[in-house]
CSV table of C-alpha atoms in Angstrom, one decimal:
chain,number,residue,atom,x,y,z
A,1,UNK,CA,109.5,108.0,118.3
A,2,UNK,CA,106.8,106.7,116.7
A,3,UNK,CA,103.7,106.1,118.5
A,4,UNK,CA,102.9,102.2,118.1
A,5,UNK,CA,99.4,101.0,117.5
A,6,UNK,CA,97.9,96.7,118.3
A,7,UNK,CA,98.1,95.5,114.9
A,8,UNK,CA,97.4,91.6,114.8
A,9,UNK,CA,97.0,88.8,117.6
A,10,UNK,CA,99.4,85.9,117.5
A,11,UNK,CA,99.3,82.3,118.7
A,12,UNK,CA,102.2,79.8,118.5
A,13,UNK,CA,100.8,76.2,117.2
A,14,UNK,CA,102.4,73.1,117.8
A,15,UNK,CA,103.7,69.3,117.1
A,16,UNK,CA,102.8,66.8,120.2
A,17,UNK,CA,106.7,66.4,121.1
A,18,UNK,CA,105.7,71.0,121.5
A,19,UNK,CA,108.1,72.2,119.1
A,20,UNK,CA,106.5,75.5,117.3
A,21,UNK,CA,105.0,75.0,114.7
A,22,UNK,CA,103.5,77.2,113.2
A,23,UNK,CA,101.1,80.7,113.7
A,24,UNK,CA,97.8,81.8,113.8
A,25,UNK,CA,97.3,86.1,112.9
A,26,UNK,CA,94.2,87.5,114.9
A,27,UNK,CA,92.9,90.8,114.0
A,28,UNK,CA,92.9,93.0,116.2
A,29,UNK,CA,92.3,96.4,116.2
A,30,UNK,CA,93.2,99.9,118.1
A,31,UNK,CA,89.9,100.9,118.7
A,32,UNK,CA,88.3,97.3,119.5
A,33,UNK,CA,86.4,96.4,116.8
A,34,UNK,CA,87.0,92.6,116.1
A,35,UNK,CA,86.6,90.5,112.7
A,36,UNK,CA,82.9,90.7,112.3
A,37,UNK,CA,82.6,94.4,112.5
A,38,UNK,CA,84.8,95.6,110.3
A,39,UNK,CA,84.6,92.7,107.6
A,40,UNK,CA,86.4,89.1,107.2
A,41,UNK,CA,88.3,90.9,104.2
A,42,UNK,CA,89.2,94.0,105.5
A,43,UNK,CA,89.9,91.8,108.7
A,44,UNK,CA,92.1,89.5,106.5
A,45,UNK,CA,93.4,92.3,104.8
A,46,UNK,CA,94.9,94.8,107.7
A,47,UNK,CA,96.6,91.0,109.0
A,48,UNK,CA,98.1,90.8,105.5
A,49,UNK,CA,99.4,94.4,105.2
A,50,UNK,CA,100.3,94.5,109.1
A,51,UNK,CA,102.3,91.7,109.5
A,52,UNK,CA,104.4,93.2,106.8
A,53,UNK,CA,104.8,97.1,106.5
A,54,UNK,CA,103.8,97.1,110.5
A,55,UNK,CA,105.6,95.5,112.6
A,56,UNK,CA,108.7,97.1,114.2
A,57,UNK,CA,110.5,93.9,115.4
A,58,UNK,CA,110.3,90.8,113.9
A,59,UNK,CA,110.6,87.5,115.1
A,60,UNK,CA,111.9,83.6,114.9
A,61,UNK,CA,107.7,83.2,114.5
A,62,UNK,CA,106.6,85.2,111.4
A,63,UNK,CA,109.2,83.5,109.4
A,64,UNK,CA,107.4,80.2,110.2
A,65,UNK,CA,103.7,79.7,108.1
A,66,UNK,CA,101.0,82.2,109.3
A,67,UNK,CA,97.7,80.0,108.9
A,68,UNK,CA,95.1,83.4,108.3
A,69,UNK,CA,91.5,83.8,107.9
A,70,UNK,CA,90.5,84.7,104.8
A,71,UNK,CA,85.9,85.2,104.2
A,72,UNK,CA,84.5,84.4,100.3
A,73,UNK,CA,84.3,87.6,99.3
A,74,UNK,CA,88.9,87.3,99.4
A,75,UNK,CA,88.1,84.2,97.7
A,76,UNK,CA,85.5,84.4,95.0
A,77,UNK,CA,87.2,87.7,94.3
A,78,UNK,CA,89.4,85.9,91.5
A,79,UNK,CA,92.2,87.7,93.5
A,80,UNK,CA,95.5,85.7,95.1
A,81,UNK,CA,97.4,87.2,98.2
A,82,UNK,CA,100.6,89.0,96.8
A,83,UNK,CA,102.7,86.6,99.3
A,84,UNK,CA,104.6,83.0,98.4
A,85,UNK,CA,102.1,80.6,99.5
A,86,UNK,CA,104.4,78.3,100.5
A,87,UNK,CA,104.5,80.3,103.8
A,88,UNK,CA,100.8,81.1,104.9
A,89,UNK,CA,97.5,78.5,105.3
A,90,UNK,CA,94.7,79.6,104.3
A,91,UNK,CA,91.8,78.6,106.8
A,92,UNK,CA,88.4,78.1,106.1
A,93,UNK,CA,86.0,78.9,108.8
A,94,UNK,CA,82.3,78.1,110.5
A,95,UNK,CA,81.1,81.7,108.7
A,96,UNK,CA,82.0,80.7,104.9
A,97,UNK,CA,79.4,78.6,103.1
A,98,UNK,CA,80.9,76.7,101.2
A,99,UNK,CA,78.9,77.0,97.8
A,100,UNK,CA,80.2,76.1,94.5
A,101,UNK,CA,81.4,79.1,93.7
A,102,UNK,CA,83.5,79.5,97.0
A,103,UNK,CA,85.0,75.1,95.9
A,104,UNK,CA,85.5,75.9,92.2
A,105,UNK,CA,87.7,79.4,93.8
A,106,UNK,CA,89.1,77.0,96.6
A,107,UNK,CA,90.4,75.1,93.4
A,108,UNK,CA,91.8,77.7,92.1
A,109,UNK,CA,93.9,78.8,95.5
A,110,UNK,CA,94.9,75.5,95.5
A,111,UNK,CA,96.6,75.4,92.2
A,112,UNK,CA,98.4,78.4,92.5
A,113,UNK,CA,100.1,76.7,95.5
A,114,UNK,CA,98.0,77.7,98.7
A,115,UNK,CA,97.0,75.2,100.9
A,116,UNK,CA,93.9,75.1,103.3
A,117,UNK,CA,93.2,74.8,106.6
A,118,UNK,CA,89.2,73.3,107.4
A,119,UNK,CA,88.2,75.5,110.3
A,120,UNK,CA,85.3,74.2,113.3
A,121,UNK,CA,83.6,72.8,110.4
A,122,UNK,CA,81.8,70.4,112.3
A,123,UNK,CA,82.2,67.7,110.2
A,124,UNK,CA,78.9,69.1,108.5
A,125,UNK,CA,78.2,66.7,104.6
A,126,UNK,CA,78.3,70.7,102.8
A,127,UNK,CA,82.0,70.3,102.6
A,128,UNK,CA,83.0,67.3,101.6
A,129,UNK,CA,84.0,69.3,98.1
A,130,UNK,CA,86.9,70.9,100.1
A,131,UNK,CA,88.4,67.8,101.7
A,132,UNK,CA,90.6,66.9,99.2
A,133,UNK,CA,91.6,70.7,99.4
A,134,UNK,CA,92.6,71.0,102.9
A,135,UNK,CA,95.5,69.6,104.5
A,136,UNK,CA,94.5,71.0,108.0
A,137,UNK,CA,91.1,70.3,110.2
A,138,UNK,CA,91.6,72.1,113.0
A,139,UNK,CA,89.0,70.9,116.0
A,140,UNK,CA,87.8,72.9,118.5
A,141,UNK,CA,87.7,70.9,121.9
A,142,UNK,CA,85.3,73.0,123.6
A,143,UNK,CA,82.4,71.8,121.3
A,144,UNK,CA,82.9,68.5,121.4
A,145,UNK,CA,83.5,64.9,123.8
A,146,UNK,CA,86.1,62.8,123.2
A,147,UNK,CA,83.8,60.5,122.3
A,148,UNK,CA,82.6,63.0,118.9
A,149,UNK,CA,86.5,63.6,118.1
A,150,UNK,CA,87.1,60.2,117.8
A,151,UNK,CA,83.6,58.6,115.6
A,152,UNK,CA,84.6,62.1,113.7
A,153,UNK,CA,88.0,61.1,113.1
A,154,UNK,CA,87.0,57.1,112.2
A,155,UNK,CA,84.5,58.2,109.8
A,156,UNK,CA,87.5,61.3,108.2
A,157,UNK,CA,89.6,58.6,107.8
A,158,UNK,CA,90.7,58.6,104.4
A,159,UNK,CA,92.2,62.4,105.0
A,160,UNK,CA,95.6,62.9,103.9
A,161,UNK,CA,96.2,65.6,105.8
A,162,UNK,CA,97.0,66.6,109.8
A,163,UNK,CA,94.6,67.2,112.1
A,164,UNK,CA,94.9,70.2,114.8
A,165,UNK,CA,93.5,70.4,118.4
A,166,UNK,CA,92.2,74.2,119.5
A,167,UNK,CA,91.1,75.6,122.6
A,168,UNK,CA,93.6,72.4,124.1
A,169,UNK,CA,92.9,74.1,128.3
A,170,UNK,CA,95.1,71.1,130.2
A,171,UNK,CA,98.3,68.3,129.7
A,172,UNK,CA,95.6,65.7,130.1
A,173,UNK,CA,93.0,67.3,126.9
A,174,UNK,CA,96.2,67.7,124.6
A,175,UNK,CA,98.1,64.1,126.2
A,176,UNK,CA,94.1,63.0,124.6
A,177,UNK,CA,93.7,64.4,121.6
A,178,UNK,CA,97.1,63.2,121.2
A,179,UNK,CA,94.8,59.7,121.6
A,180,UNK,CA,93.0,59.7,118.7
A,181,UNK,CA,95.6,60.7,116.6
A,182,UNK,CA,95.8,64.4,116.4
A,183,UNK,CA,99.5,65.6,115.8
A,184,UNK,CA,99.1,69.9,115.8
A,185,UNK,CA,97.8,71.3,119.3
A,186,UNK,CA,97.0,75.1,120.3
A,187,UNK,CA,95.4,76.6,122.8
A,188,UNK,CA,96.0,78.5,126.5
A,189,UNK,CA,97.8,75.2,127.9
A,190,UNK,CA,101.0,76.6,125.4
A,191,UNK,CA,100.1,80.4,124.7
A,192,UNK,CA,97.4,82.7,124.7
A,193,UNK,CA,96.8,84.6,121.5
A,194,UNK,CA,99.9,87.4,121.6
A,195,UNK,CA,99.0,91.4,120.9
A,196,UNK,CA,101.8,92.4,118.6
A,197,UNK,CA,102.6,96.8,118.6
A,198,UNK,CA,103.5,98.6,115.7
A,199,UNK,CA,103.9,101.8,113.9
A,200,UNK,CA,100.8,102.4,111.1
A,201,UNK,CA,101.3,104.3,107.9
A,202,UNK,CA,98.7,105.5,106.0
A,203,UNK,CA,99.3,106.4,102.5
A,204,UNK,CA,97.6,109.0,100.2
A,205,UNK,CA,94.0,107.2,98.2
A,206,UNK,CA,94.4,108.9,95.5
A,207,UNK,CA,98.1,108.0,94.9
A,208,UNK,CA,97.2,104.1,95.3
A,209,UNK,CA,95.0,105.3,92.4
A,210,UNK,CA,97.2,106.6,90.4
A,211,UNK,CA,99.8,103.8,91.3
A,212,UNK,CA,96.9,100.7,90.7
A,213,UNK,CA,96.5,102.3,87.3
A,214,UNK,CA,99.9,102.5,86.4
A,215,UNK,CA,100.1,99.0,87.6
A,216,UNK,CA,97.1,98.0,85.7
A,217,UNK,CA,98.5,99.0,82.1
A,218,UNK,CA,100.1,96.9,79.1
A,219,UNK,CA,102.9,97.5,79.6
A,220,UNK,CA,104.1,99.1,83.1
A,221,UNK,CA,106.6,101.9,82.5
A,222,UNK,CA,108.8,100.9,85.5
A,223,UNK,CA,110.2,104.3,85.7
A,224,UNK,CA,107.0,105.5,85.7
A,225,UNK,CA,106.4,103.7,87.9
A,226,UNK,CA,109.1,103.9,90.6
A,227,UNK,CA,108.5,108.2,90.3
A,228,UNK,CA,104.6,107.9,91.2
A,229,UNK,CA,105.6,105.4,94.0
A,230,UNK,CA,108.2,108.0,95.4
A,231,UNK,CA,106.1,110.8,95.7
A,232,UNK,CA,104.1,108.6,98.2
A,233,UNK,CA,107.3,108.4,101.6
A,234,UNK,CA,104.6,107.0,103.8
A,235,UNK,CA,103.5,104.1,100.3
A,236,UNK,CA,106.8,103.6,99.7
A,237,UNK,CA,108.5,102.8,103.6
A,238,UNK,CA,105.4,100.7,103.4
A,239,UNK,CA,106.8,98.3,100.2
A,240,UNK,CA,110.1,98.6,101.8
A,241,UNK,CA,109.3,97.0,104.8
A,242,UNK,CA,107.2,94.8,103.1
A,243,UNK,CA,109.8,93.4,100.8
A,244,UNK,CA,112.0,92.7,103.5
A,245,UNK,CA,110.1,90.7,105.9
A,246,UNK,CA,111.0,87.7,106.6
A,247,UNK,CA,107.8,86.7,103.5
A,248,UNK,CA,110.4,87.7,100.7
A,249,UNK,CA,114.0,86.6,102.1
A,250,UNK,CA,116.6,88.8,100.3
A,251,UNK,CA,120.7,88.1,100.8
A,252,UNK,CA,121.0,91.7,101.2
A,253,UNK,CA,118.2,94.8,102.2
A,254,UNK,CA,116.1,96.2,99.3
A,255,UNK,CA,116.6,100.4,100.2
A,256,UNK,CA,114.9,101.6,96.6
A,257,UNK,CA,112.2,102.0,95.1
A,258,UNK,CA,113.0,100.1,91.8
A,259,UNK,CA,114.6,98.0,93.7
A,260,UNK,CA,110.9,96.7,95.4
A,261,UNK,CA,109.2,96.5,91.9
A,262,UNK,CA,112.4,94.2,90.0
A,263,UNK,CA,112.0,91.9,93.5
A,264,UNK,CA,108.4,92.1,93.9
A,265,UNK,CA,107.3,91.7,90.3
A,266,UNK,CA,104.6,93.7,89.3
A,267,UNK,CA,101.9,90.7,89.5
A,268,UNK,CA,102.5,91.1,93.1
A,269,UNK,CA,103.2,94.4,93.1
A,270,UNK,CA,99.7,94.8,92.3
A,271,UNK,CA,98.1,92.8,94.3
A,272,UNK,CA,99.8,94.8,97.1
A,273,UNK,CA,98.6,97.6,96.0
A,274,UNK,CA,95.1,97.1,95.7
A,275,UNK,CA,95.7,95.4,99.8
A,276,UNK,CA,96.8,98.6,100.6
A,277,UNK,CA,94.6,100.4,98.8
A,278,UNK,CA,91.3,98.4,100.6
A,279,UNK,CA,92.5,98.7,103.7
A,280,UNK,CA,93.8,102.3,102.6
A,281,UNK,CA,90.0,102.5,102.5
A,282,UNK,CA,88.5,100.4,105.5
A,283,UNK,CA,90.6,102.6,108.3
A,284,UNK,CA,88.0,104.6,110.4
């Protein structure tokens, strides 16, 4: 039996009737490294890759909307996550500086159909240009008084998205924020983050470089591309897991590399190969 490792952590998000609504996916490392240590871009890539290619047993929460942190570098890189926009909410955390480049990048992602959550942005006026792209505002209830939260919410009364209270640790807090009009809740009162274990396959870096080169040819030869991917069993297995994950629902399981390419399309395949390459390069 293959050895399993911590791939990520998952913490559910609930609505005001205590129904499961979504899940936030958090970086976890077998070496106990933090997202700040490995870098936000590498952490984002690992979480997405591990979600699709590493988890050995899928449960219903991984078929739900996933809240995922990204770095400012990832946002402005002209790349997009290789998953369907309706499956993910991009969290813009306080470490991201709302520069003009970041705002423009968010606008491009928004045009592609991606949704955003403003997380711990502390109601800084510098973040106001991002409000029109946000579907959620997350408020850390451990850093504000109820009166401060009420004042901030009234100030942003024109916001059309959902308000999410995070770090809720008791029923009284949940009820107090529900009374303020918060619709979503997350915290230890509901569930602690659960570490998800699975297997991790490391494709060949040289093979990935060759495949990426083939992917970006003006008119990629799909037969040659399929053959080269098949020459790396670990990459083949990873791509088969990805295309059979809940992010790409199919009528029947896909078992051939050629069908993987047809299902993903060349654009998403390019993104996946680039993301897998970044994960492989950043592995210790």
